[in-house]
mmCIF file of C-alpha atoms in Angstrom:
data_model
loop_
_atom_site.group_PDB
_atom_site.id
_atom_site.type_symbol
_atom_site.label_atom_id
_atom_site.label_comp_id
_atom_site.label_asym_id
_atom_site.label_seq_id
_atom_site.Cartn_x
_atom_site.Cartn_y
_atom_site.Cartn_z
ATOM 1 C CA UNK A 122 0.103 0.045 -0.022
ATOM 2 C CA UNK A 123 1.425 3.466 -0.975
ATOM 3 C CA UNK A 124 1.948 5.624 2.043
ATOM 4 C CA UNK A 125 3.013 9.209 2.039
ATOM 5 C CA UNK A 126 3.460 10.889 5.384
ATOM 6 C CA UNK A 127 4.206 14.633 5.392
ATOM 7 C CA UNK A 128 5.533 16.357 8.503
ATOM 8 C CA UNK A 129 7.235 19.448 9.723
ATOM 9 C CA UNK A 130 4.437 21.976 9.454
ATOM 10 C CA UNK A 131 4.523 24.611 12.070
ATOM 11 C CA UNK A 132 3.644 28.330 12.788
ATOM 12 C CA UNK A 133 6.284 30.574 11.433
ATOM 13 C CA UNK A 134 6.616 34.179 11.261
ATOM 14 C CA UNK A 135 6.594 36.097 7.855
ATOM 15 C CA UNK A 136 10.024 36.155 6.309
ATOM 16 C CA UNK A 137 10.912 32.825 8.109
ATOM 17 C CA UNK A 138 11.931 29.358 6.717
ATOM 18 C CA UNK A 139 10.704 25.906 7.364
ATOM 19 C CA UNK A 140 11.557 22.438 5.983
ATOM 20 C CA UNK A 141 8.846 19.803 5.278
ATOM 21 C CA UNK A 142 9.634 16.087 4.851
ATOM 22 C CA UNK A 143 7.611 13.483 3.126
ATOM 23 C CA UNK A 144 8.297 9.826 4.047
ATOM 24 C CA UNK A 145 7.283 7.306 1.603
ATOM 25 C CA UNK A 146 6.628 3.544 1.601
ATOM 26 C CA UNK A 147 4.783 0.934 -0.279
ATOM 27 C CA UNK A 148 6.416 1.629 -3.683
ATOM 28 C CA UNK A 149 9.870 1.755 -5.365
ATOM 29 C CA UNK A 150 10.637 5.261 -4.166
ATOM 30 C CA UNK A 151 13.866 5.831 -6.281
ATOM 31 C CA UNK A 152 11.791 5.566 -9.493
ATOM 32 C CA UNK A 153 9.189 8.001 -8.216
ATOM 33 C CA UNK A 154 8.472 11.532 -9.290
ATOM 34 C CA UNK A 155 7.153 13.378 -6.197
ATOM 35 C CA UNK A 156 5.083 16.609 -6.237
ATOM 36 C CA UNK A 157 3.953 18.968 -3.510
ATOM 37 C CA UNK A 158 0.600 20.444 -3.697
ATOM 38 C CA UNK A 159 -0.924 22.961 -1.217
ATOM 39 C CA UNK A 160 -4.325 23.931 -0.153
ATOM 40 C CA UNK A 161 -4.941 27.276 1.486
ATOM 41 C CA UNK A 162 -7.873 27.459 4.088
ATOM 42 C CA UNK A 163 -11.065 27.179 2.359
ATOM 43 C CA UNK A 164 -9.443 27.432 -1.067
ATOM 44 C CA UNK A 165 -8.593 25.172 -4.076
ATOM 45 C CA UNK A 166 -5.503 23.164 -4.510
ATOM 46 C CA UNK A 167 -2.243 24.646 -6.011
ATOM 47 C CA UNK A 168 0.699 22.738 -7.479
ATOM 48 C CA UNK A 169 3.879 23.871 -5.756
ATOM 49 C CA UNK A 170 6.605 21.839 -7.518
ATOM 50 C CA UNK A 171 8.106 18.411 -8.179
ATOM 51 C CA UNK A 172 11.316 16.414 -8.281
ATOM 52 C CA UNK A 173 11.922 13.786 -10.691
ATOM 53 C CA UNK A 174 13.528 10.465 -10.142
ATOM 54 C CA UNK A 175 17.275 10.285 -10.357
ATOM 55 C CA UNK A 176 16.999 7.996 -13.601
ATOM 56 C CA UNK A 177 14.876 10.967 -15.157
ATOM 57 C CA UNK A 178 17.707 13.381 -14.073
ATOM 58 C CA UNK A 179 16.498 14.196 -10.544
ATOM 59 C CA UNK A 180 15.609 17.718 -11.627
ATOM 60 C CA UNK A 181 13.066 20.018 -10.180
ATOM 61 C CA UNK A 182 10.236 22.272 -11.576
ATOM 62 C CA UNK A 183 8.532 24.883 -9.712
ATOM 63 C CA UNK A 184 5.324 26.864 -9.994
ATOM 64 C CA UNK A 185 6.146 30.494 -10.866
ATOM 65 C CA UNK A 186 5.248 32.039 -7.531
ATOM 66 C CA UNK A 187 7.591 29.539 -5.722
ATOM 67 C CA UNK A 188 10.510 29.736 -7.881
ATOM 68 C CA UNK A 189 13.536 31.124 -5.946
ATOM 69 C CA UNK A 190 12.067 30.847 -2.478
ATOM 70 C CA UNK A 191 11.054 26.995 -2.496
ATOM 71 C CA UNK A 192 13.475 24.228 -3.006
ATOM 72 C CA UNK A 193 12.677 20.446 -3.287
ATOM 73 C CA UNK A 194 15.346 17.642 -2.829
ATOM 74 C CA UNK A 195 15.337 13.943 -2.117
ATOM 75 C CA UNK A 196 17.081 11.423 -0.252
ATOM 76 C CA UNK A 197 16.523 8.051 -1.775
ATOM 77 C CA UNK A 198 18.161 5.773 0.754
ATOM 78 C CA UNK A 199 15.712 7.321 3.359
ATOM 79 C CA UNK A 200 12.715 7.194 1.002
ATOM 80 C CA UNK A 201 12.234 10.909 1.827
ATOM 81 C CA UNK A 202 11.532 14.123 -0.106
ATOM 82 C CA UNK A 203 12.056 17.570 1.438
ATOM 83 C CA UNK A 204 10.495 20.947 0.731
ATOM 84 C CA UNK A 205 12.486 23.816 1.830
ATOM 85 C CA UNK A 206 10.559 27.195 2.113
ATOM 86 C CA UNK A 207 12.309 30.518 2.619
ATOM 87 C CA UNK A 208 11.113 34.062 2.867
ATOM 88 C CA UNK A 209 7.676 32.760 3.835
ATOM 89 C CA UNK A 210 4.554 35.058 3.427
ATOM 90 C CA UNK A 211 1.159 35.031 4.982
ATOM 91 C CA UNK A 212 -0.226 33.733 1.748
ATOM 92 C CA UNK A 213 1.958 30.584 1.955
ATOM 93 C CA UNK A 214 -0.513 29.345 5.051
ATOM 94 C CA UNK A 215 -1.773 26.152 3.728
ATOM 95 C CA UNK A 216 -1.797 22.349 4.076
ATOM 96 C CA UNK A 217 1.034 21.041 2.237
ATOM 97 C CA UNK A 218 0.385 17.492 0.561
ATOM 98 C CA UNK A 219 3.189 15.317 -0.856
ATOM 99 C CA UNK A 220 2.048 13.288 -3.851
ATOM 100 C CA UNK A 221 3.373 10.658 -6.343
ATOM 101 C CA UNK A 222 3.237 11.634 -9.930
ATOM 102 C CA UNK A 223 2.646 8.737 -12.489
ATOM 103 C CA UNK A 224 2.650 8.890 -16.270
ATOM 104 C CA UNK A 225 -0.952 10.376 -16.341
ATOM 105 C CA UNK A 226 -0.511 12.865 -13.556
ATOM 106 C CA UNK A 227 -0.676 13.184 -9.777
ATOM 107 C CA UNK A 228 -2.125 9.965 -8.178
ATOM 108 C CA UNK A 229 -1.609 9.105 -4.632
ATOM 109 C CA UNK A 230 -1.821 11.768 -1.821
ATOM 110 C CA UNK A 231 -0.344 11.922 1.688
ATOM 111 C CA UNK A 232 -2.267 13.252 4.589
ATOM 112 C CA UNK A 233 -0.920 16.773 4.543
ATOM 113 C CA UNK A 234 0.966 18.994 7.172
ATOM 114 C CA UNK A 235 -0.378 22.516 8.109
ATOM 115 C CA UNK A 236 1.998 25.432 7.750
ATOM 116 C CA UNK A 237 0.688 28.761 9.242
ATOM 117 C CA UNK A 238 2.556 32.009 8.516
ATOM 118 C CA UNK A 239 1.600 34.631 11.060
ATOM 119 C CA UNK A 240 3.140 37.281 13.177
ATOM 120 C CA UNK B 73 -1.251 30.282 -14.798
ATOM 121 C CA UNK B 74 -5.021 30.909 -13.786
ATOM 122 C CA UNK B 75 -6.833 28.242 -11.899
ATOM 123 C CA UNK B 76 -9.408 26.183 -14.035
ATOM 124 C CA UNK B 77 -12.982 27.337 -13.513
ATOM 125 C CA UNK B 78 -15.518 25.000 -11.704
ATOM 126 C CA UNK B 79 -18.963 25.658 -10.373
ATOM 127 C CA UNK B 80 -18.810 26.398 -6.641
ATOM 128 C CA UNK B 81 -21.466 23.937 -5.747
ATOM 129 C CA UNK B 82 -23.862 21.312 -7.331
ATOM 130 C CA UNK B 83 -26.487 19.276 -5.550
ATOM 131 C CA UNK B 84 -28.748 16.344 -6.377
ATOM 132 C CA UNK B 85 -31.098 13.842 -4.802
ATOM 133 C CA UNK B 86 -30.020 10.080 -4.282
ATOM 134 C CA UNK B 87 -30.076 8.310 -7.438
ATOM 135 C CA UNK B 88 -29.868 11.437 -9.694
ATOM 136 C CA UNK B 89 -26.935 12.419 -11.790
ATOM 137 C CA UNK B 90 -24.851 15.551 -11.517
ATOM 138 C CA UNK B 91 -22.293 16.892 -13.883
ATOM 139 C CA UNK B 92 -19.396 19.179 -12.869
ATOM 140 C CA UNK B 93 -17.637 21.152 -15.514
ATOM 141 C CA UNK B 94 -13.908 22.303 -15.545
ATOM 142 C CA UNK B 95 -13.076 25.100 -17.888
ATOM 143 C CA UNK B 96 -9.474 25.995 -18.979
ATOM 144 C CA UNK B 97 -7.635 27.181 -22.055
ATOM 145 C CA UNK B 98 -6.068 25.673 -25.069
ATOM 146 C CA UNK B 99 -2.819 25.767 -23.083
ATOM 147 C CA UNK B 100 -3.976 23.228 -20.450
ATOM 148 C CA UNK B 101 -7.374 21.342 -20.668
ATOM 149 C CA UNK B 102 -7.809 21.895 -24.384
ATOM 150 C CA UNK B 103 -4.210 21.095 -25.150
ATOM 151 C CA UNK B 104 -3.582 17.868 -23.436
ATOM 152 C CA UNK B 105 -5.481 14.691 -22.580
ATOM 153 C CA UNK B 106 -4.012 14.790 -19.069
ATOM 154 C CA UNK B 107 -7.051 15.855 -17.058
ATOM 155 C CA UNK B 108 -7.618 14.238 -13.645
ATOM 156 C CA UNK B 109 -10.297 14.460 -11.066
ATOM 157 C CA UNK B 110 -10.003 14.087 -7.241
ATOM 158 C CA UNK B 111 -12.561 13.580 -4.475
ATOM 159 C CA UNK B 112 -11.943 15.205 -1.100
ATOM 160 C CA UNK B 113 -13.884 14.426 2.019
ATOM 161 C CA UNK B 114 -13.739 17.275 4.595
ATOM 162 C CA UNK B 115 -10.442 17.211 6.584
ATOM 163 C CA UNK B 116 -8.977 14.426 4.286
ATOM 164 C CA UNK B 117 -6.507 14.225 1.509
ATOM 165 C CA UNK B 118 -7.815 14.155 -2.136
ATOM 166 C CA UNK B 119 -8.154 10.784 -3.794
ATOM 167 C CA UNK B 120 -7.889 10.248 -7.468
ATOM 168 C CA UNK B 121 -10.984 9.172 -9.342
ATOM 169 C CA UNK B 122 -10.403 9.949 -12.956
ATOM 170 C CA UNK B 123 -7.249 10.227 -14.993
ATOM 171 C CA UNK B 124 -6.338 10.984 -18.650
ATOM 172 C CA UNK B 125 -9.792 12.486 -19.056
ATOM 173 C CA UNK B 126 -11.913 9.202 -18.939
ATOM 174 C CA UNK B 127 -10.005 6.462 -17.132
ATOM 175 C CA UNK B 128 -10.798 5.238 -13.684
ATOM 176 C CA UNK B 129 -8.337 3.795 -11.236
ATOM 177 C CA UNK B 130 -8.950 0.389 -9.931
ATOM 178 C CA UNK B 131 -11.751 0.341 -7.301
ATOM 179 C CA UNK B 132 -13.608 3.574 -8.581
ATOM 180 C CA UNK B 133 -17.182 2.689 -9.656
ATOM 181 C CA UNK B 134 -18.353 3.130 -13.159
ATOM 182 C CA UNK B 135 -20.957 5.549 -11.866
ATOM 183 C CA UNK B 136 -18.293 8.161 -12.246
ATOM 184 C CA UNK B 137 -17.239 9.121 -15.746
ATOM 185 C CA UNK B 138 -15.056 11.858 -17.361
ATOM 186 C CA UNK B 139 -15.241 13.616 -20.706
ATOM 187 C CA UNK B 140 -13.669 16.477 -22.400
ATOM 188 C CA UNK B 141 -14.876 18.769 -25.209
ATOM 189 C CA UNK B 142 -12.541 21.670 -26.315
ATOM 190 C CA UNK B 143 -11.287 23.535 -23.392
ATOM 191 C CA UNK B 144 -13.872 22.175 -20.967
ATOM 192 C CA UNK B 145 -13.666 18.828 -19.072
ATOM 193 C CA UNK B 146 -16.619 17.297 -17.260
ATOM 194 C CA UNK B 147 -17.206 14.842 -14.459
ATOM 195 C CA UNK B 148 -20.518 13.007 -14.329
ATOM 196 C CA UNK B 149 -21.757 11.260 -11.169
ATOM 197 C CA UNK B 150 -24.582 8.947 -11.917
ATOM 198 C CA UNK B 151 -26.766 7.239 -9.307
ATOM 199 C CA UNK B 152 -25.851 9.772 -6.666
ATOM 200 C CA UNK B 153 -25.130 8.331 -3.267
ATOM 201 C CA UNK B 154 -24.453 9.791 0.284
ATOM 202 C CA UNK B 155 -20.785 8.905 0.117
ATOM 203 C CA UNK B 156 -20.385 11.082 -2.946
ATOM 204 C CA UNK B 157 -20.568 14.206 -0.983
ATOM 205 C CA UNK B 158 -17.548 16.135 -0.570
ATOM 206 C CA UNK B 159 -15.350 18.510 -2.679
ATOM 207 C CA UNK B 160 -14.301 17.686 -6.404
ATOM 208 C CA UNK B 161 -11.189 19.140 -8.039
ATOM 209 C CA UNK B 162 -10.260 18.860 -11.641
ATOM 210 C CA UNK B 163 -6.537 19.049 -12.546
ATOM 211 C CA UNK B 164 -4.843 19.592 -15.948
ATOM 212 C CA UNK B 165 -1.207 19.438 -17.170
ATOM 213 C CA UNK B 166 -0.225 22.995 -17.714
ATOM 214 C CA UNK B 167 2.344 22.325 -20.548
ATOM 215 C CA UNK B 168 5.866 23.686 -21.068
ATOM 216 C CA UNK B 169 5.134 26.996 -19.286
ATOM 217 C CA UNK B 170 5.810 25.327 -16.031
ATOM 218 C CA UNK B 171 5.817 21.656 -16.908
ATOM 219 C CA UNK B 172 3.429 21.474 -13.928
ATOM 220 C CA UNK B 173 -0.209 21.301 -13.098
ATOM 221 C CA UNK B 174 -3.190 23.752 -12.728
ATOM 222 C CA UNK B 175 -6.191 22.703 -10.522
ATOM 223 C CA UNK B 176 -9.699 23.835 -10.564
ATOM 224 C CA UNK B 177 -11.405 26.056 -8.244
ATOM 225 C CA UNK B 178 -13.189 22.980 -6.663
ATOM 226 C CA UNK B 179 -16.834 22.140 -6.473
ATOM 227 C CA UNK B 180 -18.709 21.092 -3.416
ATOM 228 C CA UNK B 181 -21.363 18.335 -4.043
ATOM 229 C CA UNK B 182 -24.239 17.928 -1.712
ATOM 230 C CA UNK B 183 -26.602 14.940 -1.767
ATOM 231 C CA UNK B 184 -29.967 16.236 -0.618
#
């Protein structure tokens, strides 16, 4: 069974930084592309960015608003992906989900971790 | 990239059918057959119910069906049941502008 457990969400002040983790199990992690998707309170979903498998180059893509302030990395021996968020703004307040990305798009979702940016 | 447009809410009685639209542009919905739909119960993570416009993952009942015409994708739920309540989100590949995805504004389905 595919499991994705996101953690690291917290209350942080504007301008601060935070690192989220996504621990995966139930599939061959090294072959997986992982995307982060967020959901602001009472709002829709927003794609944040992805990291490809090492065999596909291990490169990252980001949504335009996150380019430069968010960084995604992976540690295949720990079956874990990280989302580093810098220069956080109040509008970054959201539940952050890690997901797997198959050939046809985003498929499995983890349970999400809440990030609150507030002074 | 602007969010795809969905109706804010739809409702129906048990046994009825409802259809949710998802309107984008030729750069996303209209340009690729990579439209997915997700069902989200309150406080839970979304779950994939349709991918590649019309395909259902294993375990998803055939009461749920997807289609696309031009820049608009649609999800139809036939034989509405209480467990169909919740939020539904469409999603499309957004092409080489970001190589990512754009989601819809979300639709709340209520079973009367």
